[in-house]
Amino acid sequence: MIKQTIAFLGAGSMAEAMISGMVESGNIPAENIIVTNRSNQERLNTINHKYGVRTVLKDELNFAEVDQFILAMKPKDIDAVLADLKDKLTANQVLVSVLAGITTSYMEERLNEGQQVIRVMPNTSSMLRESATAISPGRFADMDNVLVAKELLKSIGEVFVIEEDKMDVFTGIAGSGPAYFYYLMEHIEETGRAEGMDRETLREIGAQTLLGAAKMMLERDESPTELRENVTSPNGTTAAGLNALDQAGGGYAISEAIKGAAGRSKELSKELEGLLVGSK
């Protein structure tokens, strides 16, 4: 059981997904979770009634009782929030940011020397507690606090500690990854419909096939290559399908999709931080 007190600065959809997972997991008492925003009392009331967590407007928050602050507001507000927090935080308190594109170094430069910062990146499956979440500690983050943050994030899925310079490729794989699977499903449905099958059945068949393959890969020791070879008989139907994928550049397209998304993630981070600096 996590005994720390955490406070969400922001109460949007990602924050709610995390709150829901944390409360359902039972890893942290609901009374140890505080949710704040600047002025939307109605939103806070909704979250309080739905999850039983404490809610308070940001100006009424007792900063001294909080161990970890989860930054879950809009990225454009980061400078104002950091300026407000800078002289209210102690070295033992931690900022955990779920803000896309904001690096730990950007935050550390705007806080007091030695302030603990952790950057995390959940994906949209967090709403189902099936997220693939990356966590990257800043320069001053204490490992005990990193482990607490990791345990909190396990309530919404699997957590992977990575170096921050790998965050963009993680985004290209896990952040954009759900869309790749939806794209694949679109074409499965389209092809099946052309052969006379109904959309609802096709969706269930395709989703179950993807789910089963994913579970097989997670639960077996074989590599993806070995698993593929195990289900591919020479001159069989799977071999014919894979050959068609190769001829159409399927593997190359997947690689380029990940590289493209990772490259855009890096560009967006630079653009966002550039805009924030330029707006001063």
Short mmCIF file of C-alpha atoms in Angstrom, two decimals:
data_model
loop_
_atom_site.label_atom_id
_atom_site.label_comp_id
_atom_site.label_asym_id
_atom_site.label_seq_id
_atom_site.Cartn_x
_atom_site.Cartn_y
_atom_site.Cartn_z
CA MET A 1 0.00 0.00 0.00
CA ILE A 2 1.38 3.39 -1.03
CA LYS A 3 1.34 5.79 1.91
CA GLN A 4 2.37 8.94 0.07
CA THR A 5 -0.11 11.70 -0.76
CA ILE A 6 -0.39 12.72 -4.39
CA ALA A 7 -2.06 15.72 -5.97
CA PHE A 8 -3.24 16.01 -9.56
CA LEU A 9 -2.78 19.50 -10.96
CA GLY A 10 -5.41 19.25 -13.66
CA ALA A 11 -8.52 17.12 -13.97
CA GLY A 12 -8.78 16.24 -17.67
CA SER A 13 -9.41 12.86 -19.30
CA MET A 14 -5.88 11.50 -18.77
CA ALA A 15 -5.94 12.54 -15.12
CA GLU A 16 -9.32 10.84 -14.68
CA ALA A 17 -8.06 7.64 -16.31
CA MET A 18 -5.16 7.57 -13.86
CA ILE A 19 -7.40 8.39 -10.88
CA SER A 20 -9.84 5.65 -11.84
CA GLY A 21 -7.06 3.08 -12.14
CA MET A 22 -5.45 4.07 -8.87
CA VAL A 23 -8.70 3.90 -6.93
CA GLU A 24 -9.72 0.56 -8.47
CA SER A 25 -6.29 -0.98 -7.85
CA GLY A 26 -6.44 -0.23 -4.13
CA ASN A 27 -2.69 0.50 -4.15
CA ILE A 28 -3.27 3.90 -2.59
CA PRO A 29 -6.15 5.01 -0.33
CA ALA A 30 -8.60 7.32 -2.07
CA GLU A 31 -8.15 9.87 0.72
CA ASN A 32 -4.45 10.10 -0.25
CA ILE A 33 -5.39 11.35 -3.71
CA ILE A 34 -6.11 15.06 -4.15
CA VAL A 35 -7.41 16.51 -7.42
CA THR A 36 -7.19 20.21 -8.18
CA ASN A 37 -7.85 22.68 -10.94
CA ARG A 38 -7.91 26.46 -11.12
CA SER A 39 -11.64 27.21 -11.08
CA ASN A 40 -13.89 24.40 -12.34
CA GLN A 41 -15.62 23.37 -9.12
CA GLU A 42 -18.28 21.41 -11.00
CA ARG A 43 -15.64 19.16 -12.56
CA LEU A 44 -14.04 18.61 -9.15
CA ASN A 45 -17.40 17.73 -7.62
CA THR A 46 -17.98 15.15 -10.35
CA ILE A 47 -14.62 13.47 -9.69
CA ASN A 48 -15.17 13.54 -5.93
CA HIS A 49 -18.57 11.85 -6.20
CA LYS A 50 -17.36 9.32 -8.76
CA TYR A 51 -14.10 8.18 -7.12
CA GLY A 52 -14.22 9.32 -3.49
CA VAL A 53 -10.94 11.25 -3.76
CA ARG A 54 -10.37 14.63 -2.21
CA THR A 55 -10.88 17.66 -4.42
CA VAL A 56 -9.95 21.29 -3.88
CA LEU A 57 -9.35 24.38 -5.98
CA LYS A 58 -5.65 24.91 -6.61
CA ASP A 59 -5.38 28.09 -4.53
CA GLU A 60 -6.73 26.19 -1.52
CA LEU A 61 -4.32 23.26 -1.79
CA ASN A 62 -2.08 22.58 1.20
CA PHE A 63 1.20 22.01 -0.65
CA ALA A 64 3.02 20.83 2.46
CA GLU A 65 1.00 17.60 2.74
CA VAL A 66 1.73 16.45 -0.82
CA ASP A 67 4.58 14.08 -1.69
CA GLN A 68 4.10 13.85 -5.45
CA PHE A 69 2.42 16.37 -7.74
CA ILE A 70 1.12 14.97 -11.02
CA LEU A 71 1.16 17.67 -13.70
CA ALA A 72 -1.89 16.90 -15.83
CA MET A 73 -3.00 20.30 -17.09
CA LYS A 74 -2.57 21.60 -20.65
CA PRO A 75 1.10 21.84 -21.77
CA LYS A 76 0.68 25.52 -22.66
CA ASP A 77 0.20 26.27 -18.95
CA ILE A 78 3.45 24.66 -17.83
CA ASP A 79 5.48 27.87 -17.36
CA ALA A 80 2.85 29.52 -15.18
CA VAL A 81 2.48 26.37 -13.08
CA LEU A 82 6.24 25.92 -12.63
CA ALA A 83 6.64 29.58 -11.67
CA ASP A 84 3.90 29.15 -9.07
CA LEU A 85 5.38 25.91 -7.71
CA LYS A 86 9.04 26.91 -7.69
CA ASP A 87 9.21 28.44 -4.22
CA LYS A 88 6.47 26.28 -2.70
CA LEU A 89 8.22 22.95 -3.19
CA THR A 90 10.80 21.28 -0.99
CA ALA A 91 13.60 19.11 -2.32
CA ASN A 92 11.76 16.01 -1.06
CA GLN A 93 8.66 16.68 -3.13
CA VAL A 94 8.38 15.33 -6.67
CA LEU A 95 6.82 16.61 -9.88
CA VAL A 96 5.51 13.83 -12.13
CA SER A 97 4.63 15.20 -15.56
CA VAL A 98 2.28 13.53 -18.05
CA LEU A 99 2.57 16.53 -20.39
CA ALA A 100 3.48 15.53 -23.95
CA GLY A 101 6.54 17.25 -25.36
CA ILE A 102 7.82 18.80 -22.11
CA THR A 103 11.26 17.47 -21.18
CA THR A 104 12.63 17.04 -17.69
CA SER A 105 15.44 19.49 -18.47
CA TYR A 106 12.91 22.15 -19.49
CA MET A 107 11.17 21.77 -16.13
CA GLU A 108 14.37 21.53 -14.08
CA GLU A 109 15.66 24.79 -15.58
CA ARG A 110 12.57 26.58 -14.27
CA LEU A 111 12.66 25.12 -10.77
CA ASN A 112 15.08 25.35 -7.89
CA GLU A 113 18.33 23.42 -8.19
CA GLY A 114 17.89 19.80 -7.15
CA GLN A 115 14.11 19.66 -7.60
CA GLN A 116 12.93 16.13 -8.34
CA VAL A 117 11.18 15.72 -11.71
CA ILE A 118 9.87 12.60 -13.42
CA ARG A 119 8.42 12.48 -16.94
CA VAL A 120 5.85 9.84 -17.83
CA MET A 121 4.04 8.99 -21.04
CA PRO A 122 0.87 6.84 -20.83
CA ASN A 123 -1.09 5.95 -23.95
CA THR A 124 -4.83 6.00 -24.63
CA SER A 125 -5.32 2.43 -23.40
CA SER A 126 -4.89 3.78 -19.88
CA MET A 127 -8.67 4.28 -19.92
CA LEU A 128 -8.96 0.47 -19.83
CA ARG A 129 -6.03 0.03 -17.44
CA GLU A 130 -4.04 -1.49 -20.31
CA SER A 131 -1.60 1.35 -20.96
CA ALA A 132 1.99 0.95 -22.04
CA THR A 133 3.54 3.76 -20.00
CA ALA A 134 7.09 5.07 -20.16
CA ILE A 135 8.77 6.70 -17.18
CA SER A 136 11.97 8.77 -17.37
CA PRO A 137 13.52 10.18 -14.18
CA GLY A 138 15.10 13.62 -14.25
CA ARG A 139 18.63 14.31 -13.00
CA PHE A 140 17.68 14.73 -9.35
CA ALA A 141 14.90 12.16 -8.98
CA ASP A 142 15.38 9.87 -6.00
CA MET A 143 15.03 6.19 -6.96
CA ASP A 144 12.61 5.52 -4.09
CA ASN A 145 10.28 8.17 -5.50
CA VAL A 146 10.71 6.76 -9.01
CA LEU A 147 9.59 3.38 -7.68
CA VAL A 148 6.54 4.96 -6.02
CA ALA A 149 5.63 6.70 -9.28
CA LYS A 150 6.09 3.41 -11.13
CA GLU A 151 3.83 1.60 -8.67
CA LEU A 152 1.15 4.28 -9.06
CA LEU A 153 1.31 4.00 -12.84
CA LYS A 154 0.99 0.21 -12.72
CA SER A 155 -2.63 0.84 -11.82
CA ILE A 156 -3.26 1.83 -15.45
CA GLY A 157 -1.15 -0.83 -17.16
CA GLU A 158 2.46 -1.87 -17.69
CA VAL A 159 5.29 0.57 -16.92
CA PHE A 160 8.70 0.78 -18.60
CA VAL A 161 11.57 2.85 -17.19
CA ILE A 162 13.51 4.27 -20.14
CA GLU A 163 16.11 6.94 -20.79
CA GLU A 164 14.52 10.20 -21.82
CA ASP A 165 16.26 10.30 -25.20
CA LYS A 166 14.25 7.15 -26.05
CA MET A 167 10.93 8.86 -25.27
CA ASP A 168 10.34 9.86 -28.90
CA VAL A 169 10.73 6.34 -30.26
CA PHE A 170 8.54 5.11 -27.40
CA THR A 171 5.93 7.59 -28.61
CA GLY A 172 6.32 6.26 -32.15
CA ILE A 173 5.67 2.72 -30.91
CA ALA A 174 3.31 2.94 -27.93
CA GLY A 175 1.86 6.44 -28.20
CA SER A 176 0.90 6.04 -31.85
CA GLY A 177 0.75 2.24 -31.75
CA PRO A 178 -2.98 1.90 -31.00
CA ALA A 179 -3.71 3.81 -34.20
CA TYR A 180 -1.60 1.34 -36.20
CA PHE A 181 -3.74 -1.51 -34.92
CA TYR A 182 -6.94 0.41 -35.67
CA TYR A 183 -5.61 1.04 -39.18
CA LEU A 184 -4.97 -2.68 -39.59
CA MET A 185 -8.49 -3.42 -38.36
CA GLU A 186 -9.95 -0.95 -40.87
CA HIS A 187 -8.43 -2.95 -43.70
CA ILE A 188 -9.41 -6.29 -42.18
CA GLU A 189 -13.01 -5.08 -42.00
CA GLU A 190 -12.91 -3.59 -45.49
CA THR A 191 -11.57 -6.80 -47.03
CA GLY A 192 -13.97 -9.02 -45.10
CA ARG A 193 -16.93 -6.84 -46.06
CA ALA A 194 -15.96 -7.20 -49.72
CA GLU A 195 -16.21 -10.96 -49.22
CA GLY A 196 -19.70 -10.70 -47.75
CA MET A 197 -19.06 -10.82 -43.99
CA ASP A 198 -20.81 -8.43 -41.62
CA ARG A 199 -18.87 -5.65 -39.88
CA GLU A 200 -19.72 -6.63 -36.29
CA THR A 201 -18.50 -10.20 -36.72
CA LEU A 202 -15.38 -9.03 -38.53
CA ARG A 203 -14.57 -6.60 -35.72
CA GLU A 204 -14.85 -9.32 -33.08
CA ILE A 205 -12.80 -11.79 -35.13
CA GLY A 206 -10.07 -9.25 -35.88
CA ALA A 207 -9.87 -7.92 -32.32
CA GLN A 208 -9.75 -11.41 -30.82
CA THR A 209 -7.05 -12.44 -33.30
CA LEU A 210 -4.89 -9.44 -32.37
CA LEU A 211 -5.52 -9.98 -28.66
CA GLY A 212 -4.67 -13.68 -28.84
CA ALA A 213 -1.46 -13.03 -30.78
CA ALA A 214 -0.41 -10.35 -28.30
CA LYS A 215 -1.01 -12.66 -25.33
CA MET A 216 0.89 -15.45 -27.06
CA MET A 217 3.89 -13.14 -27.51
CA LEU A 218 3.79 -11.97 -23.88
CA GLU A 219 3.43 -15.45 -22.40
CA ARG A 220 5.88 -17.39 -24.54
CA ASP A 221 9.68 -17.23 -24.60
CA GLU A 222 9.86 -17.22 -28.40
CA SER A 223 10.74 -14.09 -30.35
CA PRO A 224 8.19 -12.58 -32.77
CA THR A 225 10.18 -14.12 -35.63
CA GLU A 226 10.00 -17.58 -34.05
CA LEU A 227 6.28 -17.23 -33.37
CA ARG A 228 5.67 -16.17 -36.96
CA GLU A 229 7.71 -19.07 -38.32
CA ASN A 230 5.87 -21.52 -36.05
CA VAL A 231 2.52 -20.64 -37.62
CA THR A 232 3.78 -20.43 -41.20
CA SER A 233 3.71 -23.69 -43.16
CA PRO A 234 5.67 -23.80 -46.44
CA ASN A 235 3.37 -23.02 -49.37
CA GLY A 236 0.44 -22.62 -46.97
CA THR A 237 -2.15 -19.88 -46.58
CA THR A 238 -0.16 -17.88 -44.01
CA ALA A 239 2.94 -18.00 -46.21
CA ALA A 240 0.88 -16.66 -49.10
CA GLY A 241 -0.48 -13.84 -46.97
CA LEU A 242 2.95 -12.89 -45.59
CA ASN A 243 4.42 -12.96 -49.09
CA ALA A 244 1.74 -10.50 -50.21
CA LEU A 245 2.61 -8.24 -47.26
CA ASP A 246 6.30 -8.34 -48.18
CA GLN A 247 5.58 -7.57 -51.82
CA ALA A 248 3.45 -4.60 -50.76
CA GLY A 249 6.21 -3.28 -48.49
CA GLY A 250 4.40 -4.09 -45.26
CA GLY A 251 7.49 -4.35 -43.05
CA TYR A 252 9.01 -1.21 -44.53
CA ALA A 253 5.74 0.69 -44.00
CA ILE A 254 5.64 -0.29 -40.31
CA SER A 255 9.24 0.81 -39.83
CA GLU A 256 8.59 4.12 -41.57
CA ALA A 257 5.44 4.70 -39.51
CA ILE A 258 7.39 4.36 -36.26
CA LYS A 259 10.25 6.52 -37.50
CA GLY A 260 7.81 9.13 -38.80
CA ALA A 261 5.89 9.32 -35.53
CA ALA A 262 9.11 9.42 -33.49
CA GLY A 263 10.54 12.17 -35.67
CA ARG A 264 7.36 14.22 -35.37
CA SER A 265 7.37 13.72 -31.61
CA LYS A 266 10.85 15.22 -31.45
CA GLU A 267 9.81 18.13 -33.68
CA LEU A 268 6.70 18.84 -31.62
CA SER A 269 8.69 18.88 -28.39
CA LYS A 270 11.11 21.44 -29.83
CA GLU A 271 8.26 23.48 -31.31
CA LEU A 272 6.31 23.49 -28.04
CA GLU A 273 9.27 24.45 -25.90
CA GLY A 274 10.24 27.08 -28.49
CA LEU A 275 6.74 28.57 -28.40
CA LEU A 276 6.76 28.63 -24.61
CA VAL A 277 10.12 30.39 -24.51
CA GLY A 278 9.07 32.80 -27.27
CA SER A 279 5.83 33.73 -25.52
CA LYS A 280 7.64 35.30 -22.58
#
